[in-house]
Coordinates of C-alpha atoms in Angstrom, one line a residue:
Chain A
M24 CA 0.3 0.0 -0.2
R25 CA 3.1 2.4 0.4
G26 CA 2.9 5.6 -1.6
R27 CA -0.8 4.8 -2.6
P28 CA -3.1 7.9 -2.5
A29 CA -5.3 7.6 1.1
A30 CA -8.3 7.5 -0.7
R31 CA -7.0 4.9 -3.0
R32 CA -6.2 2.7 -0.2
L33 CA -9.8 3.6 1.7
R34 CA -11.5 2.7 -1.8
L35 CA -9.4 -1.3 -1.5
G36 CA -10.2 -1.6 1.9
F37 CA -13.3 -2.8 1.7
T38 CA -15.6 -1.7 -1.0
D39 CA -13.4 -2.1 -4.3
F40 CA -12.9 -5.2 -4.7
R41 CA -13.5 -5.9 -8.8
I42 CA -10.0 -7.4 -9.2
E43 CA -10.4 -9.9 -6.7
G44 CA -13.2 -11.0 -7.4
A45 CA -12.7 -11.2 -11.5
V46 CA -9.9 -13.3 -10.4
A47 CA -11.6 -15.4 -7.8
V48 CA -14.9 -16.1 -10.2
V49 CA -12.0 -16.8 -13.6
G50 CA -10.3 -19.4 -11.2
L51 CA -13.6 -21.0 -10.4
A52 CA -14.5 -21.2 -14.1
I53 CA -11.3 -23.0 -14.8
I54 CA -11.6 -25.2 -12.2
W55 CA -14.5 -26.3 -13.5
Q56 CA -13.7 -26.6 -16.9
I57 CA -10.8 -28.8 -15.8
A58 CA -13.5 -30.9 -14.0
S59 CA -15.6 -31.0 -17.3
Y60 CA -12.7 -32.9 -18.8
F61 CA -13.3 -35.7 -15.6
F62 CA -16.4 -35.9 -15.3
P63 CA -19.1 -36.3 -17.7
P64 CA -21.4 -33.5 -18.9
F65 CA -24.4 -34.2 -16.7
L66 CA -22.0 -33.6 -13.4
F67 CA -19.5 -30.9 -14.8
P68 CA -20.7 -30.2 -18.1
P69 CA -18.1 -27.8 -20.5
L70 CA -18.4 -23.8 -19.9
P71 CA -19.2 -23.3 -23.5
A72 CA -22.3 -25.5 -22.8
I73 CA -22.8 -23.6 -20.1
A74 CA -22.5 -20.3 -21.9
T75 CA -24.7 -21.5 -25.1
R76 CA -27.6 -22.1 -22.8
F77 CA -27.3 -19.1 -21.2
A78 CA -27.8 -17.5 -24.1
D79 CA -30.5 -19.3 -25.4
I80 CA -32.6 -18.3 -22.5
F81 CA -32.2 -14.4 -23.5
A82 CA -32.8 -15.5 -27.1
A83 CA -36.8 -16.4 -26.9
T84 CA -39.6 -15.0 -25.0
G85 CA -40.6 -17.8 -23.2
P86 CA -37.5 -18.4 -21.3
I87 CA -37.0 -14.5 -20.8
G88 CA -40.8 -14.2 -19.4
D89 CA -40.0 -17.1 -17.1
A90 CA -37.4 -14.8 -15.6
A91 CA -39.2 -11.9 -15.6
A92 CA -41.7 -13.9 -13.6
T93 CA -39.4 -14.5 -10.8
F94 CA -37.9 -11.2 -10.6
A95 CA -41.3 -10.0 -10.3
R96 CA -42.2 -12.1 -7.8
I97 CA -39.4 -11.7 -5.5
L98 CA -39.6 -7.6 -5.8
A99 CA -43.6 -8.3 -5.2
G100 CA -42.9 -10.1 -2.1
L101 CA -39.9 -7.7 -0.5
A102 CA -42.1 -4.6 -1.0
G103 CA -45.2 -6.1 0.9
A104 CA -42.9 -8.2 3.2
F105 CA -41.3 -4.5 3.6
L106 CA -44.8 -2.2 3.9
L107 CA -46.0 -4.7 6.6
G108 CA -42.8 -4.8 8.5
A109 CA -42.3 -1.1 8.5
L110 CA -45.9 -0.8 9.6
L111 CA -45.0 -3.4 12.4
A112 CA -41.3 -1.3 13.4
F113 CA -43.4 1.5 13.7
L114 CA -46.5 0.0 15.2
M115 CA -43.9 -1.7 18.3
G116 CA -41.6 1.6 18.5
R117 CA -44.8 3.5 19.4
S118 CA -46.6 1.2 21.5
E119 CA -44.8 -1.0 24.3
R120 CA -48.0 -3.2 24.7
F121 CA -47.9 -3.6 21.3
Y122 CA -44.4 -4.8 20.9
R123 CA -44.7 -7.1 24.1
Y124 CA -47.7 -8.8 21.8
A125 CA -46.1 -8.7 18.3
F126 CA -42.0 -9.2 18.9
P127 CA -42.9 -13.4 20.0
L128 CA -44.9 -13.9 17.0
L129 CA -41.9 -12.4 14.9
N130 CA -39.3 -14.3 16.8
F131 CA -41.6 -17.4 16.2
D132 CA -42.1 -16.8 12.6
Q133 CA -38.1 -16.7 12.6
G134 CA -37.9 -20.1 13.4
I135 CA -40.1 -21.4 11.0
P136 CA -38.2 -22.7 7.8
A137 CA -39.2 -21.7 4.4
L138 CA -40.1 -24.9 3.2
S139 CA -43.2 -25.2 5.9
W140 CA -44.3 -22.1 4.8
V141 CA -44.3 -23.5 1.2
V142 CA -46.4 -26.2 2.6
I143 CA -48.4 -24.4 4.3
S144 CA -49.3 -21.9 1.7
I145 CA -49.9 -24.6 -1.1
I146 CA -52.4 -26.4 1.2
W147 CA -54.2 -23.3 2.5
F148 CA -54.1 -21.1 -1.0
K149 CA -55.2 -21.7 -4.7
G150 CA -53.7 -19.0 -6.5
I151 CA -50.1 -19.7 -7.2
E152 CA -49.0 -16.0 -7.0
F153 CA -50.4 -15.4 -3.8
R154 CA -48.7 -19.1 -2.6
I155 CA -45.4 -17.3 -3.7
F156 CA -46.1 -13.9 -2.3
F157 CA -47.5 -15.4 1.2
I158 CA -44.2 -17.6 1.6
I159 CA -41.7 -14.7 0.6
V160 CA -43.6 -12.3 3.2
M161 CA -43.7 -14.8 6.2
T162 CA -39.9 -15.6 5.3
T163 CA -38.6 -12.1 5.1
L164 CA -40.8 -10.0 7.3
P165 CA -39.1 -10.7 10.7
A166 CA -35.7 -9.5 9.3
F167 CA -38.0 -6.1 8.0
S168 CA -39.5 -5.7 11.2
F169 CA -36.9 -6.1 13.4
Q170 CA -34.2 -4.0 11.1
V171 CA -36.7 -0.9 11.0
L172 CA -37.3 -1.2 14.5
D173 CA -34.1 -1.0 15.9
A174 CA -33.3 1.5 13.5
Y175 CA -36.3 3.6 15.1
R176 CA -35.2 2.8 18.2
S177 CA -31.8 4.1 17.7
M178 CA -33.2 7.8 16.6
S179 CA -31.5 10.3 18.7
K180 CA -33.6 11.6 21.6
D181 CA -31.3 15.2 21.1
L182 CA -32.6 15.2 17.1
L183 CA -35.9 14.4 18.3
E184 CA -36.1 17.3 21.1
M185 CA -34.9 19.6 18.8
T186 CA -37.0 18.8 16.1
L187 CA -39.7 18.6 18.6
S188 CA -39.2 22.1 19.5
F189 CA -40.2 23.7 16.2
R190 CA -43.4 22.3 16.9
P191 CA -44.0 19.7 13.7
R192 CA -47.0 18.5 12.5
K193 CA -47.0 14.2 13.1
L194 CA -46.6 13.8 9.1
D195 CA -43.8 16.4 9.3
L196 CA -41.7 14.6 12.0
L197 CA -42.1 11.7 10.1
R198 CA -40.9 13.0 7.0
V199 CA -38.1 15.3 8.5
L200 CA -36.9 13.0 11.4
V201 CA -38.5 9.4 11.1
L202 CA -37.6 8.4 8.1
P203 CA -33.9 10.2 7.4
T204 CA -33.3 8.1 10.7
V205 CA -34.4 4.5 9.4
V206 CA -33.1 4.7 5.7
P207 CA -29.7 3.1 6.9
G208 CA -31.8 0.1 8.2
I209 CA -34.5 -0.4 5.7
L210 CA -31.5 -0.1 2.7
T211 CA -29.7 -2.9 4.8
A212 CA -32.8 -4.9 5.4
W213 CA -33.6 -5.0 1.8
K214 CA -29.7 -6.2 1.0
V215 CA -30.0 -8.8 3.6
N216 CA -33.6 -10.2 2.6
L217 CA -32.7 -10.0 -1.2
G218 CA -30.8 -12.8 -1.0
N219 CA -33.1 -14.9 1.4
A220 CA -36.3 -13.9 -0.8
S221 CA -34.4 -15.2 -4.2
R222 CA -33.8 -18.8 -2.7
V223 CA -37.3 -18.9 -1.3
A224 CA -38.8 -17.8 -4.5
V225 CA -36.9 -20.4 -6.1
V226 CA -37.7 -23.3 -3.5
A227 CA -41.8 -22.0 -3.9
E228 CA -41.9 -22.0 -7.9
L229 CA -39.9 -25.5 -7.5
V230 CA -42.9 -27.1 -5.9
G231 CA -45.9 -25.2 -6.5
A232 CA -45.5 -23.0 -9.9
T233 CA -45.9 -23.8 -13.6
G234 CA -43.4 -20.9 -14.8
G235 CA -40.7 -19.0 -13.0
I236 CA -36.8 -20.0 -12.4
G237 CA -38.0 -22.7 -9.8
Y238 CA -39.9 -24.4 -12.6
E239 CA -37.6 -24.1 -15.5
L240 CA -34.9 -25.7 -12.8
L241 CA -37.0 -28.5 -12.0
Q242 CA -37.4 -29.1 -15.7
Q243 CA -33.7 -29.3 -15.8
Q244 CA -33.6 -32.0 -13.1
Q245 CA -35.9 -34.0 -14.7
L246 CA -33.7 -33.8 -18.1
F247 CA -30.8 -34.4 -16.6
D248 CA -29.5 -31.2 -17.6
M249 CA -26.8 -29.5 -15.7
A250 CA -25.9 -26.7 -18.2
G251 CA -29.2 -25.7 -18.3
A252 CA -29.9 -26.1 -14.8
I253 CA -26.4 -24.0 -14.2
A254 CA -27.4 -21.6 -16.9
W255 CA -31.1 -20.9 -15.0
T256 CA -28.8 -20.5 -11.5
L257 CA -26.5 -17.9 -13.4
V258 CA -29.4 -16.1 -14.6
L259 CA -30.5 -15.5 -10.8
V260 CA -27.6 -14.7 -9.4
C261 CA -27.0 -11.9 -12.2
F262 CA -30.4 -10.4 -11.0
V263 CA -29.7 -10.6 -7.4
L264 CA -26.1 -8.8 -7.7
V265 CA -27.6 -6.5 -10.4
V266 CA -30.2 -5.3 -7.4
Q267 CA -27.9 -5.3 -5.0
R268 CA -25.4 -3.0 -7.1
L269 CA -28.3 -0.7 -7.5
L270 CA -29.2 -0.9 -3.4
T271 CA -25.5 0.2 -2.9
L272 CA -25.8 2.9 -5.3
L273 CA -29.4 4.4 -3.9
E274 CA -27.0 3.8 -0.5
T275 CA -24.2 5.9 -1.4
W276 CA -26.7 8.6 -2.7
M277 CA -28.9 8.6 0.2
L278 CA -26.0 8.4 2.9
R279 CA -24.0 11.0 0.9
Y280 CA -23.8 12.8 3.6
R281 CA -21.7 10.4 6.3
P282 CA -18.1 11.3 6.3
A283 CA -15.6 9.3 4.9
S284 CA -12.5 8.4 7.0
E285 CA -9.2 7.9 4.8
R286 CA -8.3 5.0 6.9
S287 CA -10.4 2.0 6.8
L288 CA -10.9 -0.4 10.2
Chain B
M28 CA -46.7 38.8 38.5
S29 CA -47.2 41.7 36.0
A30 CA -49.8 41.8 33.1
A31 CA -47.0 42.6 30.9
S32 CA -45.0 38.7 31.9
E33 CA -44.1 37.1 28.0
I34 CA -43.2 34.3 30.9
V35 CA -44.4 33.0 34.3
F36 CA -44.0 30.1 36.7
D37 CA -46.3 30.1 39.0
H38 CA -45.2 27.9 41.8
V39 CA -44.1 25.0 39.7
G40 CA -43.4 21.4 41.2
K41 CA -42.1 18.7 39.1
I42 CA -41.4 15.1 40.5
F43 CA -39.9 12.3 38.7
E44 CA -41.3 8.8 38.9
R45 CA -38.8 6.1 38.7
A46 CA -39.6 2.0 38.3
G47 CA -38.2 0.6 41.6
E48 CA -36.8 3.8 42.8
P49 CA -37.3 6.6 45.0
E50 CA -39.2 9.7 43.1
L51 CA -37.0 12.5 42.0
E52 CA -38.2 15.9 42.9
A53 CA -36.5 18.1 40.3
I54 CA -38.6 21.3 41.0
R55 CA -39.8 22.6 44.1
D56 CA -42.2 25.7 44.4
L57 CA -40.8 27.5 41.7
S58 CA -42.2 31.4 40.7
F59 CA -40.6 33.7 38.6
S60 CA -41.6 35.7 35.7
V61 CA -40.1 37.0 32.4
K62 CA -40.9 40.6 30.7
R63 CA -41.5 41.2 26.9
G64 CA -37.5 41.6 25.7
E65 CA -36.0 40.5 28.9
L66 CA -32.7 38.4 28.9
V67 CA -33.0 36.1 32.3
I68 CA -30.0 34.4 33.1
I69 CA -30.7 31.2 35.1
L70 CA -27.3 30.0 37.2
G71 CA -27.0 26.9 39.0
K72 CA -24.3 23.7 39.4
T73 CA -25.3 20.7 37.5
G74 CA -28.4 18.7 38.5
C75 CA -30.0 21.8 40.0
G76 CA -33.3 21.6 37.9
K77 CA -32.3 24.4 35.2
S78 CA -32.5 22.1 32.1
T79 CA -35.8 20.5 33.7
T80 CA -37.0 24.2 33.7
F81 CA -36.0 24.4 30.2
N82 CA -38.1 21.3 29.2
L83 CA -41.3 22.6 31.0
L84 CA -41.2 26.3 29.3
S85 CA -40.7 24.3 26.0
G86 CA -43.3 22.1 26.4
L87 CA -41.6 18.8 26.6
L88 CA -42.7 18.3 29.7
R89 CA -45.8 18.8 32.2
P90 CA -45.6 20.2 35.5
S91 CA -46.6 18.0 38.5
S92 CA -48.0 20.6 40.4
G93 CA -48.6 24.9 39.8
S94 CA -48.8 26.2 36.2
V95 CA -46.1 27.6 33.9
R96 CA -48.1 30.2 31.1
V97 CA -46.3 31.7 28.4
Q98 CA -47.9 34.3 26.6
G99 CA -50.6 33.3 28.3
H100 CA -50.6 29.7 26.9
D101 CA -49.6 26.6 28.3
P102 CA -46.9 25.3 26.5
F103 CA -47.5 21.5 27.2
A104 CA -51.2 21.3 26.5
E105 CA -51.2 24.3 23.7
F106 CA -48.4 22.8 21.9
E107 CA -48.9 23.5 18.4
W108 CA -50.1 27.0 19.3
F109 CA -46.3 28.1 19.8
R110 CA -45.1 27.0 16.4
G111 CA -43.0 29.4 15.2
K112 CA -42.6 31.2 18.8
I113 CA -40.2 29.5 20.6
S114 CA -36.7 29.0 19.4
I115 CA -33.9 26.8 21.4
V116 CA -30.6 26.9 21.2
F117 CA -28.9 23.6 22.7
Q118 CA -25.5 22.9 24.6
N119 CA -24.6 20.9 21.3
D120 CA -25.7 21.9 18.1
R121 CA -28.0 19.2 17.4
L122 CA -28.0 19.8 13.6
M123 CA -29.4 16.7 11.3
P124 CA -26.6 15.1 9.9
W125 CA -28.4 14.4 6.4
R126 CA -29.1 17.9 6.2
T127 CA -26.7 20.7 4.6
A128 CA -26.1 23.6 6.6
I129 CA -28.8 25.9 4.5
E130 CA -31.2 23.2 4.9
N131 CA -30.7 22.7 9.0
V132 CA -31.3 26.6 9.0
A133 CA -34.2 26.2 7.0
L134 CA -35.3 23.3 9.3
G135 CA -37.7 25.6 11.7
L136 CA -39.3 27.5 8.9
E137 CA -40.0 24.4 6.9
L138 CA -42.1 23.4 9.5
N139 CA -43.6 26.4 9.6
K140 CA -44.6 25.5 5.8
M141 CA -42.5 28.7 3.9
P142 CA -42.2 28.0 0.6
R143 CA -38.8 26.3 -0.2
T144 CA -37.3 29.4 -2.1
E145 CA -38.2 32.0 0.3
R146 CA -37.0 29.9 3.1
L147 CA -33.5 29.1 1.7
D148 CA -33.3 32.6 0.8
L149 CA -33.9 33.7 4.4
A150 CA -31.7 30.9 5.7
E151 CA -28.7 31.7 3.1
S152 CA -29.1 35.3 4.5
W153 CA -28.8 34.2 8.2
L154 CA -25.9 32.0 7.1
K155 CA -24.1 35.2 5.8
R156 CA -24.7 37.1 9.0
L157 CA -23.3 34.7 10.9
G158 CA -20.2 34.0 8.9
L159 CA -21.2 31.3 6.8
D160 CA -20.9 32.4 3.4
G161 CA -19.9 29.4 1.4
H162 CA -20.7 26.6 3.8
A163 CA -24.5 26.5 2.9
K164 CA -23.8 23.1 1.1
D165 CA -21.7 21.8 3.5
Y166 CA -22.7 18.9 5.4
P167 CA -22.4 19.1 9.5
H168 CA -19.4 16.6 9.4
A169 CA -17.7 19.2 7.4
L170 CA -18.1 21.5 9.5
S171 CA -16.0 22.6 12.9
G172 CA -17.5 23.0 16.1
G173 CA -17.7 26.7 16.7
M174 CA -19.6 26.7 12.8
R175 CA -21.9 23.9 14.0
Q176 CA -23.0 26.4 16.8
R177 CA -23.4 29.1 14.1
V178 CA -25.6 27.1 12.3
S179 CA -27.6 26.3 15.2
I180 CA -28.2 29.7 16.1
A181 CA -28.8 30.8 13.0
R182 CA -31.5 28.0 12.8
A183 CA -33.1 29.2 16.2
F184 CA -33.4 32.7 14.7
A185 CA -34.8 32.2 11.2
V186 CA -37.8 31.3 12.7
R187 CA -37.9 35.0 14.0
P188 CA -38.8 33.4 17.6
D189 CA -41.1 35.4 20.3
I190 CA -38.9 33.9 22.6
L191 CA -35.8 32.1 22.9
L192 CA -34.2 29.6 25.2
C193 CA -30.6 29.3 25.5
D194 CA -29.3 25.8 27.2
E195 CA -25.6 26.7 27.9
P196 CA -24.8 27.1 24.5
F197 CA -20.8 27.8 24.4
S198 CA -20.1 25.5 27.1
A199 CA -18.7 22.9 24.2
L200 CA -17.0 25.6 22.6
D201 CA -13.1 26.5 23.2
E202 CA -12.9 30.1 24.7
V203 CA -12.5 32.2 21.7
T204 CA -14.7 30.8 20.0
G205 CA -17.9 30.5 22.7
N206 CA -16.6 34.5 23.3
A207 CA -17.0 35.7 19.7
L208 CA -20.3 33.6 19.5
R209 CA -21.6 35.4 22.7
S210 CA -20.8 38.6 21.5
E211 CA -22.6 38.0 18.5
L212 CA -25.9 36.2 19.8
V213 CA -26.0 39.6 22.4
E214 CA -26.2 41.5 19.4
L215 CA -28.6 39.5 17.8
L216 CA -31.1 39.5 20.5
R217 CA -30.6 43.0 20.8
E218 CA -31.7 43.5 17.3
T219 CA -34.6 41.0 17.6
Q220 CA -35.9 42.1 20.7
A221 CA -36.5 38.5 21.4
T222 CA -37.7 37.5 25.2
S223 CA -34.9 35.2 26.3
I224 CA -33.7 33.0 29.1
F225 CA -30.3 31.5 28.8
I226 CA -28.8 28.7 31.2
T227 CA -25.2 28.6 32.1
H228 CA -22.6 27.7 34.5
S229 CA -20.9 30.8 34.2
I230 CA -21.0 33.5 36.5
E231 CA -18.8 35.5 34.2
E232 CA -21.2 35.0 31.2
A233 CA -24.4 35.5 33.5
L234 CA -23.2 39.1 34.4
R235 CA -22.0 40.0 31.0
L236 CA -25.4 39.1 29.1
G237 CA -28.4 38.8 31.4
S238 CA -30.7 42.1 32.4
R239 CA -31.7 39.5 35.5
V240 CA -29.9 36.9 37.0
L241 CA -31.9 33.6 39.0
V242 CA -29.5 31.3 40.8
F243 CA -31.0 28.3 41.5
E244 CA -30.0 25.6 44.6
R245 CA -31.8 22.3 44.3
P246 CA -34.4 20.9 43.9
A247 CA -35.1 23.7 41.6
R248 CA -36.2 26.8 43.2
I249 CA -34.8 30.3 43.3
A250 CA -32.2 30.9 46.2
Y251 CA -30.8 34.4 44.8
E252 CA -32.3 36.9 42.3
A253 CA -30.5 40.7 41.0
S254 CA -31.2 42.6 38.6
L255 CA -28.1 43.1 36.3
D256 CA -28.3 47.4 34.9
P257 CA -25.9 48.0 32.4
S258 CA -25.3 51.0 34.1
M259 CA -24.3 49.5 37.4
N260 CA -20.9 50.4 38.4
Q261 CA -18.1 47.8 39.0
A262 CA -18.4 47.5 42.9
T263 CA -21.8 46.8 42.4
R264 CA -21.1 43.9 40.0
E265 CA -18.9 42.4 42.2
G266 CA -20.8 42.4 44.9
V267 CA -23.4 40.4 43.0
R268 CA -20.9 38.4 42.1
A269 CA -19.5 37.6 45.8
D270 CA -23.4 36.9 46.6
I271 CA -23.9 34.3 43.6
L272 CA -20.4 32.7 44.7
R273 CA -21.6 32.9 48.5
V274 CA -25.0 31.2 47.1
L275 CA -23.3 29.0 44.8
A276 CA -21.2 27.9 47.9
G277 CA -23.6 27.2 50.3
E278 CA -25.6 24.9 48.0
L279 CA -22.3 23.0 47.4
A280 CA -22.1 23.0 51.2
A281 CA -25.4 21.7 51.5

């Protein structure tokens, strides 16, 4: 690091590891390709076969529609969980009594495996879309609620008193103080839940849908088509990475007021 | 209590109930009034109830007994009536870290529903007035302690309050910055004619700023009161200083 500008050191500290990331991915690809020379294609298909299947997905409208359906389900489920979770967090933050009832339920929910929700939703609901929405909401709800509640409770008493000294209306208080305070917690919750929701959505589609990435993975399993399975998995991974990147950009912009130290921890 | 009194504390008591611990009496039978345009200094040692008095005055707390009236209204029960009428300069700057300097100054104006362009123009003029020209777009973390406190003073004055409450606003600053800001604040108070209550630990600050000084003992009640006429000669001023010291020392011994 000697001789490098401090800002460059900081960026390389934690956030900017594009070179290392690329090296790791290329390394994994090389190992996979070598493995493909020693194992049959249904175990380790060669990289060109995976690339061809990946390109095929984007060459026809049917597969693109499947991918888009999964993306829409993930985002709709997350949005539903976020709205409900934020509402619960706000009510828990405002009322100790409500907190005492809601907290154990959310804690209980946190312990229920995603697969249990899949089974329950299949038994309870007829509509496929609602089933998947329900499963994503129930599995990501506790994390949204707890993250937003933590952020709400960490609100500075000093800033609250200062804002109250100007006698704001309730909605104004929410807008000028509460929302900016909970934004970092909300963004963290979205980033954490995105990966969870994508895994849960695929599992839900695997057992209960007639379209989507989970459904396509099931088709590849039945055909013993490992290249197709990897290609569909990569589509989902790409989606998660793109949304994570967008969330990071949004976070950087929304939290631009935070001071940056020239020395990383 | 005179009819021209802007602030009236009438036999006010405040007791805090604490779970599993004996209750805490912060204020006992406190009575005083402040006339329009007057600058009253409250002096007392830490924990004597000065800040509780302030919170009662600003409507953040409700008295356990007695009554608090500001311009004839109850600051706790009629909380919203005071919108735009009372401002506070706190001990620490309490700037919102996600707002730029100009947005922090404009906060009270925004909550008073002043149109955006108008409030930003006004906020900018206050920043200029307090020597922060060129720092309007800076976030608080980029400002020094003195600059941040200037922003908080600008925020308090920008709403043109009838009543200004100052809670040891210079105690966290170095002496040079504190002295400079003190002079600016006095000038602003003189200009705006706001009725002011100023809490401080410093006898020097009290004698320099106030038109009247109230010394609190614990639990908050008035142990000593003196008018501070600007034409007062040095000997009389020294007499007041000695009296205050004596009261504070007695309180200390107690």
